[in-house]
Amino acid sequence: MERFAVIYRLSGSAQEVYDKAQDICLEQTVEFPGELLPPGLIQDHVVGRIEGLVPVGPSAYHATISFDLDTTANELTQLLNVVFGNISIKPGYRLEELRLPDSCLGRFRGPRFGRKGLREWVQVEQRPLLFTALKPMGLSARELADLAYRLALGGIDIIKDDHGLTDQVYAPFHERVPLCAEAVERANQETGQRSIYMANVTAPYGQVLERARFARKNGARGLLVAPGLVGFDTMKTLADDDRIGLPIIAHPAWLGSYVLSPEQGVSHYALLGQITRLAGADGSIYPNFGGRFSFSQEECQRIVQGTQVAMGRIKPIFPCPGGGMSISTIPDMIRVYGCDVAFLVGGGLFKHGPDIIENCRYFRSLVDDMESHWA
Amino acid sequence: MERFAVIYRLSGSAQEVYDKAQDICLEQTVEFPGELLPPGLIQDHVVGRIEGLVPVGPSAYHATISFDLDTTANELTQLLNVVFGNISIKPGYRLEELRLPDSCLGRFRGPRFGRKGLREWVQVEQRPLLFTALKPMGLSARELADLAYRLALGGIDIIKDDHGLTDQVYAPFHERVPLCAEAVERANQETGQRSIYMANVTAPYGQVLERARFARKNGARGLLVAPGLVGFDTMKTLADDDRIGLPIIAHPAWLGSYVLSPEQGVSHYALLGQITRLAGADGSIYPNFGGRFSFSQEECQRIVQGTQVAMGRIKPIFPCPGGGMSISTIPDMIRVYGCDVAFLVGGGLFKHGPDIIENCRYFRSLVDDMESHWA
């Protein structure tokens, strides 16, 4: 019987941490008094197993715990439940890292495109990708489409719906998506670029697949999903669906509470890197350091590591730092992130100057000027 | 244009809190520089509006912010996004309470059964409900069914799959569910009670509805769902589906990170009370105070308030305290919770003595003995 491992950060004294590790072994599997467990399969395999405890700081340890792969039923939902279901409710337990064997990873298709595939899709061989969002909410579908046209004309590679644009009366989904897709395609005819429009399909359960199929049929060349709102397996379902076959970028809305404490929750690396990738996203949006959110540079770099660490045949994906990035920081950011990154500049693109097309071109020129850093 | 309100707990000085409240107004709607917003609809309606700021402690305020109902597109997913999508990622913002007008609540069906309906369903007019879980994982479907039979014979009202039982090879879903449902029904023939078996349908996106329909067709009389794993709207979809028509109990797996900090995340009241109810659950499981988790008595009582506070036509639901409850605490718990509660005793039921049927009868006798406290 094969096992997979999870690394937790546990806080407390050595004895407290050992007790916490023991607790994980029971709580995440049998949820049953250890002394009453039937011998055999359950005691020997189903219960989690402590594989190691390593001190990582004052009153902090990394515990490696292994679980029988069969406990996950090969379901992403149940995998997440085993690794952090009940334990999420206890203070002082943090999920740091998944260590999945190839036999487990082989059951996940992961991102359909990955970094290489997304580069081919937007025909950008090497430089960082330029990424922005259609906003503000309240514009009509025609106004958003007009904006999409100008952003594409200015040379932005990926133009997504703002993550709050779903199906509001201001710009209903089925009206907005064809107009924006057409607008970007029209700009592509003029520029010769291959900019893409990504439709936000974060939606009620019964409408996610319908909207994704509609988007595909009506010219959208990618999908935006907030897995915190619809569930990680919903995103995976979109990624696995051959009739949809579009690149997907994950938005972290509603997921912030997992990563705000270093003592509990889920690490940036695991949540916005490994799990997002396992669930089929080709890019992972997160708030960049130095913007209007609070992630540190180190936390952002851990996300990058999660997007590219070897995970069987699961492809590496694009880190997409955003959240209050201004264009002027792009040169610094290229020094940090290098080439394999999609810079998500939203409001900052509008702030730079009155002409949005010129702002986009300036954004692009900053990236081009740094060629020596990414080429 | 109608608005709904949200109360946030914000930490910081008066000026910092005011800035945070302003930030919510923009961040949760237009996500755009305020000074560049077009006048009219967007500035006047789409952007959130500060309705009040009240100090509630040293460096802590409750901010009431209102939003245009149209920003939610009448979608539960987008409602959650507006109230806490991006803000979840910022430290020091906590969602305390939803204040939804009847016109908004009227668009949600909410729980199909509610407290009254669930009482009729299990034919228990007045006393607290007895609730337990089939475990440990690793037992075969036949062993779990045999256990279900004995638990029902002992007089437990609601017998659910442990939340970790999905479709493992140990006891596959399609084998387990008919066996457990039949076993409980057989016990009902002997006892004259109306115990119910609840099948866990926490599952990958494409299998949730199929499993729920299979469960209904094969005699399950209720569904267990972990909305943190599948998404709140998935649970709502199950509740709204007339072809399924079963009571639903929500499990908090994977949701703990929202409630562990008093300074950020989502309050117990809003998450495990209001939102769980809005999403169609007839009961909300949470770890009781004094058990193996860390919720305080006050936090548990706030959950109870969230399950019953007036919310238009949305029915009140059962609080289901569990998580390491031992039978011996039942009298104390009845003093705290009174009549309208479902006591979830899992492992503790096995610990009490060697005969599980006798343990169940003892559990029931403790409830009956306290009649003066709930009648």
XYZ file of C-alpha atoms in Angstrom:
750
model
C 0.000 0.000 0.000
C 1.438 3.316 -1.015
C 1.672 6.385 1.145
C 2.044 10.114 0.578
C 3.510 12.620 2.995
C 2.578 16.029 4.298
C 4.803 18.453 6.159
C 3.143 20.433 8.931
C 4.553 23.269 10.969
C 3.517 22.646 14.575
C 4.068 25.051 17.430
C 4.776 24.169 21.049
C 7.317 22.255 23.116
C 8.771 18.986 21.835
C 6.184 17.023 23.818
C 3.297 19.237 22.700
C 4.386 18.945 19.112
C 4.669 15.177 19.368
C 1.133 15.083 20.765
C -0.072 17.321 17.944
C 1.568 15.061 15.384
C -0.099 12.020 16.954
C -3.355 13.911 16.908
C -3.049 14.590 13.162
C -2.544 10.868 12.550
C -5.935 10.074 14.117
C -7.910 13.262 13.478
C -7.322 13.344 9.733
C -8.147 9.697 9.119
C -10.130 7.566 11.563
C -11.221 10.349 13.960
C -11.572 7.670 16.613
C -10.004 6.864 19.997
C -6.642 5.255 19.198
C -6.976 2.628 21.920
C -10.233 1.311 20.416
C -9.024 0.941 16.834
C -9.341 -2.541 15.333
C -5.939 -4.160 14.639
C -4.765 -4.889 11.105
C -5.555 -2.634 8.153
C -6.825 0.276 10.209
C -4.044 0.447 12.800
C -1.312 -0.479 10.343
C -2.307 1.548 7.287
C -5.320 3.842 7.587
C -4.054 5.831 10.563
C -1.475 8.481 9.710
C 2.148 7.829 10.615
C 4.766 10.199 12.016
C 7.803 9.996 9.741
C 9.880 12.738 11.306
C 9.981 15.763 13.594
C 12.545 18.481 12.978
C 12.919 21.692 14.993
C 12.720 24.793 12.755
C 12.701 27.584 15.322
C 11.922 28.373 18.935
C 8.869 26.259 19.836
C 8.308 25.244 16.218
C 8.812 21.938 14.431
C 8.238 20.494 11.025
C 6.408 17.192 11.342
C 6.325 14.854 8.372
C 3.243 12.657 8.459
C 2.415 9.975 5.937
C -1.029 8.728 4.942
C -2.262 5.727 2.984
C -3.049 6.919 -0.559
C -6.310 4.970 -0.359
C -7.604 7.387 2.275
C -7.949 9.999 -0.492
C -10.165 7.842 -2.733
C -8.272 9.520 -5.614
C -10.447 12.581 -5.093
C -9.000 16.089 -4.837
C -11.741 17.026 -2.365
C -10.881 14.115 -0.095
C -7.126 14.648 -0.513
C -7.621 18.173 0.845
C -9.787 16.778 3.615
C -7.103 14.274 4.670
C -4.329 16.840 4.632
C -6.149 19.682 6.384
C -9.893 19.061 6.942
C -10.414 18.943 10.703
C -6.913 20.128 11.564
C -7.811 23.473 9.994
C -10.010 24.065 13.040
C -7.193 23.652 15.576
C -4.793 26.465 16.452
C -1.074 25.918 15.909
C -1.215 23.491 12.975
C -0.029 24.745 9.618
C 0.064 22.762 6.378
C 3.470 23.530 4.849
C 4.017 21.189 1.943
C 2.613 18.196 0.088
C 4.937 15.342 -0.844
C 2.980 13.288 -3.336
C 4.552 10.245 -4.999
C 4.431 9.940 -8.771
C 1.754 7.261 -8.524
C -0.524 9.803 -6.824
C 0.426 12.674 -9.121
C -0.195 10.416 -12.090
C -3.877 10.412 -11.178
C -4.029 14.176 -11.667
C -3.817 15.762 -15.075
C -2.898 19.117 -13.577
C -2.680 22.232 -15.746
C -3.530 21.620 -19.390
C -1.130 24.280 -20.667
C 1.419 25.102 -17.996
C 4.107 27.691 -18.640
C 5.184 26.336 -21.995
C 1.664 25.809 -23.278
C 0.482 29.240 -22.205
C 3.484 30.842 -23.902
C 2.590 29.082 -27.143
C -1.059 30.081 -26.697
C -0.203 33.796 -26.504
C 2.816 33.469 -28.824
C 5.310 34.977 -26.436
C 8.448 32.920 -26.466
C 10.433 34.325 -23.664
C 9.634 37.622 -21.961
C 7.429 38.120 -18.873
C 3.734 38.192 -19.792
C 1.682 41.386 -19.551
C -1.581 40.760 -17.760
C -4.448 43.082 -16.798
C -8.107 43.134 -15.780
C -11.247 44.735 -17.196
C -12.721 47.080 -14.612
C -14.340 48.842 -12.847
C -17.523 46.908 -12.172
C -20.448 49.042 -13.268
C -19.231 49.633 -16.829
C -21.502 48.244 -19.519
C -20.521 45.240 -21.624
C -19.796 47.597 -24.545
C -17.629 49.837 -22.401
C -15.674 46.851 -21.112
C -15.255 45.555 -24.659
C -14.002 48.945 -25.785
C -11.511 48.895 -22.939
C -10.449 45.364 -23.868
C -9.813 46.559 -27.415
C -7.571 49.369 -26.237
C -5.668 47.156 -23.801
C -4.998 44.633 -26.557
C -4.017 47.405 -28.953
C -1.529 48.568 -26.328
C 0.045 45.126 -26.305
C -1.251 43.416 -23.149
C -0.999 39.641 -23.533
C -3.776 38.515 -21.198
C -6.883 40.611 -20.550
C -9.147 39.066 -17.959
C -12.486 40.005 -16.482
C -12.014 41.584 -13.093
C -12.705 38.777 -10.632
C -15.823 40.573 -9.423
C -17.421 40.624 -12.884
C -19.793 37.675 -13.027
C -23.318 38.197 -14.317
C -24.347 41.594 -12.949
C -27.039 43.590 -14.747
C -24.358 46.176 -15.490
C -22.636 43.811 -17.939
C -24.312 40.388 -18.121
C -22.008 37.444 -18.783
C -23.598 36.311 -22.048
C -23.498 39.844 -23.428
C -20.039 40.769 -22.137
C -18.054 37.717 -23.168
C -18.699 37.733 -26.939
C -18.153 41.498 -27.115
C -14.861 41.416 -25.220
C -13.601 38.386 -27.139
C -14.433 40.046 -30.434
C -12.794 43.309 -29.364
C -9.514 41.606 -28.487
C -9.552 39.636 -31.726
C -10.116 42.858 -33.672
C -7.119 44.448 -31.971
C -5.051 41.338 -32.755
C -5.822 41.823 -36.450
C -4.244 45.259 -36.182
C -1.270 44.415 -34.008
C -0.406 40.963 -35.247
C -0.125 39.969 -31.571
C -2.009 37.103 -30.013
C -3.610 38.803 -27.004
C -6.251 36.738 -25.255
C -9.438 37.551 -23.360
C -10.122 35.434 -20.256
C -13.720 35.197 -19.066
C -14.473 34.909 -15.357
C -16.484 31.723 -14.825
C -16.616 31.898 -11.032
C -20.316 31.162 -10.742
C -22.987 29.119 -8.990
C -22.474 25.351 -9.193
C -24.968 24.764 -11.997
C -23.591 27.525 -14.220
C -19.831 27.069 -14.123
C -19.585 24.544 -16.962
C -22.262 26.246 -19.042
C -20.472 29.591 -18.821
C -17.119 28.013 -19.630
C -18.538 26.312 -22.729
C -20.273 29.502 -23.790
C -17.024 31.418 -23.319
C -15.107 28.917 -25.433
C -17.726 28.974 -28.172
C -17.798 32.763 -28.219
C -14.125 33.452 -28.595
C -12.779 33.721 -25.064
C -9.271 32.261 -25.055
C -9.001 31.561 -21.336
C -10.899 31.291 -18.062
C -10.561 32.996 -14.718
C -11.697 31.014 -11.652
C -11.656 31.741 -7.919
C -11.297 28.251 -6.421
C -11.976 29.579 -2.919
C -15.493 30.474 -4.038
C -16.340 27.490 -6.236
C -14.098 24.758 -4.785
C -10.734 23.536 -6.032
C -12.230 20.496 -7.714
C -14.529 22.720 -9.763
C -11.459 24.370 -11.256
C -9.926 20.941 -11.849
C -13.090 19.872 -13.669
C -12.770 22.856 -16.012
C -9.119 22.077 -16.637
C -9.814 18.396 -17.333
C -12.705 19.042 -19.753
C -11.496 18.442 -23.320
C -14.498 20.259 -24.782
C -13.405 23.416 -23.002
C -9.647 23.129 -23.410
C -8.771 26.686 -22.374
C -5.990 27.963 -20.123
C -7.136 28.794 -16.606
C -5.862 31.352 -14.158
C -6.746 31.052 -10.474
C -7.752 34.065 -8.379
C -7.210 33.959 -4.580
C -10.490 35.639 -3.555
C -11.929 34.246 -0.286
C -8.714 32.249 0.324
C -6.752 34.870 2.232
C -7.601 33.595 5.700
C -5.523 30.463 5.103
C -2.258 32.315 4.656
C -2.405 35.251 7.067
C -0.887 33.477 10.086
C 2.549 31.823 10.112
C 1.347 29.485 12.899
C -1.784 28.031 11.307
C -3.618 27.717 8.039
C -1.866 26.688 4.840
C 1.472 27.960 3.559
C 1.652 30.246 0.542
C 3.757 27.551 -1.112
C 1.180 24.791 -0.672
C -2.018 26.783 -1.237
C -1.141 29.221 -4.015
C 1.569 27.011 -5.496
C 1.117 23.257 -5.138
C -2.632 22.929 -4.593
C -3.598 25.547 -7.172
C -1.414 23.717 -9.664
C -2.725 20.279 -8.755
C -6.213 21.705 -9.322
C -5.364 22.560 -12.927
C -4.584 26.276 -13.003
C -2.034 27.465 -15.581
C -1.361 30.588 -13.544
C -1.796 31.600 -9.916
C -2.676 35.187 -9.029
C -1.463 36.468 -5.676
C -0.909 39.894 -4.139
C 2.644 40.982 -4.784
C 4.893 42.340 -2.072
C 5.113 46.101 -1.964
C 1.540 46.578 -3.211
C -1.629 47.179 -1.203
C -1.547 43.723 0.417
C 0.797 42.327 3.042
C 2.652 39.385 1.517
C 6.415 39.560 2.030
C 8.943 39.097 -0.748
C 9.907 35.773 0.786
C 6.283 34.593 0.798
C 5.947 35.559 -2.854
C 9.102 33.664 -3.694
C 7.747 30.614 -1.907
C 4.689 30.801 -4.168
C 6.976 30.892 -7.193
C 8.738 27.787 -5.875
C 5.358 26.075 -5.488
C 4.497 26.859 -9.103
C 7.616 25.158 -10.421
C 8.833 22.507 -7.950
C 9.047 19.065 -9.560
C 5.665 17.319 -9.193
C 5.712 14.270 -11.452
C 4.163 15.089 -14.798
C 2.261 18.099 -13.379
C 3.484 21.086 -15.381
C 4.965 24.245 -13.865
C 2.635 27.243 -14.053
C 2.905 31.020 -14.138
C 3.140 33.005 -10.937
C 0.929 36.079 -11.467
C 1.841 38.760 -8.916
C -0.750 41.553 -8.797
C -2.724 43.505 -6.236
C -1.781 47.128 -6.453
C 1.299 46.819 -8.635
C 2.281 50.067 -10.282
C 4.019 50.079 -13.634
C 7.025 51.879 -12.247
C 8.051 48.876 -10.150
C 8.286 46.568 -13.168
C 12.081 46.830 -13.575
C 12.576 45.896 -9.912
C 10.098 43.073 -10.242
C 11.882 41.674 -13.264
C 15.049 41.579 -11.191
C 13.153 39.492 -8.622
C 11.009 37.292 -10.846
C 13.024 36.991 -14.044
C 11.295 35.792 -17.161
C 8.674 33.240 -16.142
C 6.070 35.502 -14.627
C 2.839 37.212 -15.672
C 2.674 40.717 -14.220
C -0.912 41.552 -13.345
C -1.252 45.331 -13.379
C -4.852 46.480 -12.978
C -5.706 49.855 -11.529
C -2.035 50.874 -11.762
C -2.258 50.787 -15.542
C -4.942 53.456 -15.456
C -3.136 55.585 -12.939
C 0.012 55.992 -15.005
C -1.390 58.525 -17.481
C -4.577 59.575 -19.265
C -4.092 57.428 -22.411
C -4.566 53.765 -21.599
C -3.053 52.570 -24.873
C 0.067 54.596 -24.197
C 0.199 53.236 -20.654
C 0.137 49.683 -21.996
C 2.928 50.470 -24.448
C 4.977 51.955 -21.655
C 4.384 48.807 -19.576
C 5.618 46.745 -22.506
C 8.645 49.003 -23.076
C 9.710 48.566 -19.455
C 9.645 44.815 -19.924
C 11.534 45.025 -23.220
C 14.147 47.360 -21.734
C 14.990 44.733 -19.143
C 15.714 42.100 -21.743
C 19.181 41.472 -20.365
C 17.547 40.297 -17.124
C 15.209 37.745 -18.612
C 16.746 36.719 -21.913
C -31.455 50.517 -6.081
C -31.419 48.395 -2.996
C -28.451 47.844 -0.738
C -27.412 45.253 1.810
C -25.031 45.756 4.712
C -22.090 43.945 6.202
C -20.526 44.504 9.588
C -16.748 44.194 9.750
C -14.501 44.241 12.767
C -11.509 46.407 11.885
C -8.453 46.862 14.045
C -6.322 49.991 14.342
C -6.660 53.632 15.333
C -9.750 55.615 14.334
C -7.944 56.962 11.268
C -6.569 53.548 10.294
C -9.997 52.014 10.665
C -11.585 54.726 8.562
C -8.994 54.083 5.865
C -9.676 50.358 6.072
C -13.410 50.956 5.736
C -12.802 53.155 2.687
C -10.574 50.451 1.323
C -13.337 47.849 1.662
C -15.701 50.098 -0.298
C -13.346 50.071 -3.291
C -11.563 46.740 -2.924
C -14.718 44.641 -2.735
C -16.456 46.248 -5.692
C -14.621 48.251 -8.341
C -11.032 47.456 -7.269
C -9.994 50.672 -8.963
C -8.391 53.975 -7.946
C -11.211 56.012 -6.381
C -10.099 59.249 -8.020
C -10.424 57.749 -11.505
C -13.926 56.307 -11.107
C -16.503 57.505 -13.626
C -19.259 59.638 -12.035
C -22.871 58.458 -11.860
C -23.828 54.821 -11.346
C -20.360 53.632 -10.365
C -19.469 56.357 -7.878
C -23.005 56.644 -6.513
C -24.048 53.008 -6.305
C -21.489 50.354 -7.221
C -18.836 51.463 -4.758
C -19.450 50.371 -1.162
C -20.606 52.971 1.338
C -19.587 53.461 4.965
C -22.798 53.547 7.002
C -21.247 53.663 10.460
C -18.161 53.149 12.596
C -18.555 52.151 16.228
C -15.705 51.473 18.675
C -15.996 48.012 20.253
C -12.730 47.768 22.181
C -9.210 49.142 22.358
C -8.134 49.712 18.740
C -11.169 47.886 17.375
C -14.250 49.140 15.567
C -17.307 47.712 13.927
C -17.741 49.230 10.511
C -21.061 48.890 8.741
C -20.628 49.000 4.988
C -23.430 48.809 2.467
C -23.265 47.479 -1.071
C -25.577 47.656 -4.056
C -27.487 44.344 -4.236
C -26.780 44.280 -7.975
C -23.074 43.765 -7.261
C -23.942 40.216 -6.153
C -25.689 39.241 -9.406
C -28.030 37.220 -7.132
C -25.299 34.595 -6.899
C -24.167 33.119 -3.589
C -20.626 32.816 -4.944
C -20.518 36.487 -5.880
C -22.245 37.552 -2.652
C -19.395 35.882 -0.744
C -16.911 37.538 -3.071
C -18.361 41.001 -2.430
C -18.460 40.553 1.332
C -15.028 38.974 1.805
C -13.243 38.059 -1.461
C -10.116 40.223 -1.624
C -10.444 41.535 1.924
C -9.793 38.002 3.156
C -6.196 38.516 2.056
C -5.610 41.600 4.223
C -4.717 41.391 7.910
C -7.011 43.066 10.425
C -10.326 42.774 8.562
C -12.913 40.406 9.990
C -16.373 39.730 8.564
C -18.717 39.802 11.576
C -22.274 39.779 10.312
C -24.445 39.953 7.204
C -27.460 42.249 7.171
C -29.464 41.186 4.166
C -32.800 42.836 3.372
C -35.841 40.647 2.766
C -35.670 41.365 -0.952
C -32.228 39.752 -1.008
C -33.153 36.887 1.309
C -36.221 36.246 -0.831
C -33.905 35.170 -3.633
C -32.533 32.351 -1.478
C -34.588 29.324 -0.617
C -32.330 28.478 2.314
C -32.726 25.222 4.222
C -35.473 22.990 2.867
C -36.339 21.546 6.268
C -35.009 23.790 8.998
C -35.516 22.917 12.643
C -39.227 22.201 12.383
C -38.939 20.193 9.185
C -36.051 18.099 10.466
C -37.976 17.346 13.659
C -40.899 16.092 11.595
C -38.513 14.099 9.396
C -37.071 12.191 12.375
C -40.361 12.323 14.334
C -38.909 13.926 17.433
C -41.217 16.647 18.606
C -39.266 18.338 21.263
C -36.117 16.887 22.816
C -32.508 17.483 21.666
C -31.582 15.232 18.744
C -29.077 12.391 19.123
C -26.521 12.439 16.341
C -23.502 10.254 15.623
C -21.089 9.213 12.876
C -20.118 5.900 11.283
C -16.402 5.314 11.793
C -13.529 4.537 11.767
C -12.471 4.788 8.146
C -11.107 1.422 7.092
C -14.158 -0.622 8.089
C -15.900 -2.386 5.206
C -19.306 -1.295 3.952
C -20.851 -4.295 5.733
C -19.132 -3.463 8.994
C -20.301 0.142 8.780
C -23.847 -1.019 8.014
C -23.767 -3.357 10.992
C -22.648 -0.462 13.149
C -25.413 1.742 11.717
C -27.925 -0.946 12.659
C -26.734 -1.047 16.248
C -26.640 2.742 16.573
C -30.221 2.975 15.300
C -31.289 0.132 17.587
C -29.800 2.112 20.460
C -32.011 5.063 19.572
C -29.728 7.538 17.772
C -31.809 9.877 15.601
C -29.264 10.801 12.943
C -26.476 8.462 11.862
C -24.137 10.042 9.363
C -21.114 8.863 7.459
C -17.966 10.131 9.083
C -16.989 13.184 7.016
C -13.880 11.362 5.796
C -15.869 8.476 4.280
C -16.256 9.243 0.604
C -15.500 6.548 -1.956
C -12.471 4.735 -0.548
C -11.812 1.137 -1.583
C -12.408 0.171 2.048
C -16.143 0.957 1.720
C -17.074 2.331 -1.718
C -19.911 4.864 -1.785
C -22.264 2.874 -3.998
C -21.826 -0.219 -1.868
C -21.910 1.506 1.532
C -24.932 3.738 1.116
C -27.606 1.114 0.296
C -26.295 -1.191 3.033
C -26.283 1.505 5.720
C -29.691 2.853 4.674
C -31.172 -0.648 4.774
C -29.595 -1.366 8.151
C -31.089 1.747 9.736
C -34.477 1.010 8.213
C -34.341 -2.543 9.599
C -33.600 -1.190 13.070
C -36.498 1.269 12.689
C -38.843 -1.682 12.080
C -37.797 -3.039 15.451
C -37.766 0.184 17.444
C -40.652 2.048 15.888
C -38.347 5.084 15.802
C -37.566 7.055 12.694
C -33.753 7.109 12.750
C -32.153 8.351 9.555
C -28.928 7.569 7.727
C -27.143 10.545 6.170
C -24.740 9.836 3.308
C -21.644 11.973 2.852
C -21.761 13.475 -0.647
C -18.657 15.643 -0.315
C -17.145 14.653 -3.640
C -15.523 15.873 -6.837
C -17.585 18.423 -8.779
C -18.958 15.972 -11.319
C -20.061 13.417 -8.742
C -21.831 15.443 -6.075
C -25.285 15.444 -7.680
C -24.985 11.861 -8.902
C -24.107 10.621 -5.425
C -26.899 12.637 -3.847
C -29.461 11.194 -6.265
C -28.110 7.702 -5.740
C -28.317 8.197 -1.972
C -31.922 9.374 -2.205
C -32.888 6.463 -4.450
C -31.195 3.957 -2.168
C -32.794 4.913 1.089
C -30.488 7.529 2.619
C -32.674 10.038 4.454
C -30.197 12.894 4.559
C -26.920 14.245 3.173
C -23.688 15.353 4.785
C -21.681 18.019 2.940
C -18.457 19.872 3.730
C -18.982 23.225 1.982
C -15.365 24.222 2.578
C -14.305 21.385 0.286
C -16.995 21.597 -2.406
C -18.043 25.252 -2.211
C -21.044 26.776 -0.445
C -23.052 27.040 -3.645
C -22.667 23.316 -4.239
C -24.436 22.684 -0.950
C -27.105 25.211 -1.917
C -27.617 23.392 -5.200
C -28.263 20.148 -3.320
C -30.705 21.902 -0.997
C -32.578 23.542 -3.873
C -32.924 20.345 -5.937
C -36.492 19.062 -5.658
C -35.531 15.649 -7.009
C -33.198 15.198 -4.046
C -35.291 16.800 -1.325
C -33.282 15.525 1.631
C -32.155 17.325 4.786
C -28.534 18.451 4.709
C -26.037 18.860 7.492
C -22.903 20.929 6.925
C -19.479 19.826 8.187
C -16.792 22.470 8.853
C -13.803 20.561 7.418
C -11.234 22.845 5.718
C -13.059 25.957 7.048
C -11.259 26.298 10.362
C -8.737 28.877 9.205
C -11.498 31.472 8.847
C -12.450 31.444 12.507
C -9.199 30.973 14.418
C -8.289 34.656 14.762
C -10.503 37.278 16.410
C -8.849 39.963 14.263
C -9.365 38.533 10.792
C -11.262 35.910 8.887
C -14.986 35.376 9.346
C -16.880 35.247 12.637
C -18.302 31.987 13.945
C -21.717 33.646 13.766
C -21.481 34.567 10.099
C -19.629 31.505 8.782
C -21.107 28.600 10.733
C -24.448 30.324 11.345
C -25.636 32.771 8.710
C -23.712 31.667 5.627
C -24.144 27.940 6.267
C -27.868 28.558 6.619
C -28.111 30.774 3.562
C -26.398 27.951 1.674
C -29.204 25.550 2.554
C -27.953 23.425 5.461
C -30.555 22.218 7.963
C -27.869 21.732 10.597
C -24.377 23.121 11.184
C -21.711 20.952 12.785
C -19.034 22.735 14.810
C -16.549 21.708 17.498
C -18.118 22.176 20.879
C -16.368 23.981 23.714
C -14.696 21.692 26.208
C -13.913 19.027 23.605
C -10.704 18.461 21.665
C -10.995 21.748 19.747
C -10.582 25.317 20.948
C -13.908 27.103 20.457
C -15.066 28.988 23.541
C -18.543 28.699 24.996
C -19.250 32.226 23.826
C -18.187 31.399 20.266
C -20.469 28.357 20.291
C -23.345 30.471 21.508
C -22.710 32.955 18.712
C -23.059 30.073 16.259
C -26.390 29.156 17.840
C -27.510 32.776 17.417
C -26.497 32.634 13.755
C -28.599 29.500 13.251
C -31.738 31.190 14.518
C -31.526 34.962 14.057
C -34.408 36.316 11.960
C -33.420 36.144 8.265
C -36.585 36.768 6.229
C -38.145 33.466 5.241
C -34.870 31.563 5.730
C -35.638 28.926 8.354
C -33.687 28.473 11.593
C -31.476 25.385 11.610
C -29.993 22.996 14.141
C -26.694 23.782 15.834
C -24.784 20.483 15.955
C -21.994 20.712 18.540
C -19.540 17.821 18.246
C -15.798 17.264 18.129
C -14.767 15.192 21.076
C -17.959 15.403 23.114
C -18.211 12.734 25.751
C -21.610 11.422 26.816
C -21.015 12.455 30.387
C -21.154 16.153 29.532
C -24.655 15.895 28.035
C -26.502 17.169 31.126
C -24.272 20.259 31.260
C -24.698 20.786 27.545
C -28.478 20.628 27.823
C -28.262 23.383 30.421
C -26.355 25.462 27.863
C -28.145 24.572 24.646
C -31.671 23.691 25.770
C -33.896 21.775 23.391
C -33.091 22.901 19.851
C -29.765 21.199 19.349
C -28.410 18.011 17.790
C -25.633 16.555 19.949
C -23.009 14.951 17.733
C -21.215 12.333 19.803
C -18.822 10.224 17.729
C -15.813 8.534 19.265
C -17.147 9.361 22.750
C -20.055 6.996 22.189
C -17.620 4.115 21.728
C -15.485 5.087 24.681
C -18.300 4.943 27.232
C -18.488 1.150 27.496
C -18.042 -2.052 25.484
C -21.670 -2.379 24.273
C -22.455 0.293 21.701
C -26.216 -0.267 21.863
C -26.150 0.227 25.622
C -24.030 3.346 25.184
C -26.634 4.806 22.830
C -29.426 4.025 25.296
C -27.452 5.691 28.049
C -26.972 8.763 25.807
C -30.731 8.840 25.261
C -31.481 8.370 28.965
C -29.309 11.366 29.846
C -31.322 13.481 27.452
C -34.630 12.152 28.766
C -33.566 12.713 32.371
C -33.061 16.391 31.641
C -36.585 16.811 30.357
C -37.290 19.612 32.798
C -34.570 21.653 31.068
C -35.842 21.354 27.530
C -39.573 20.664 27.822
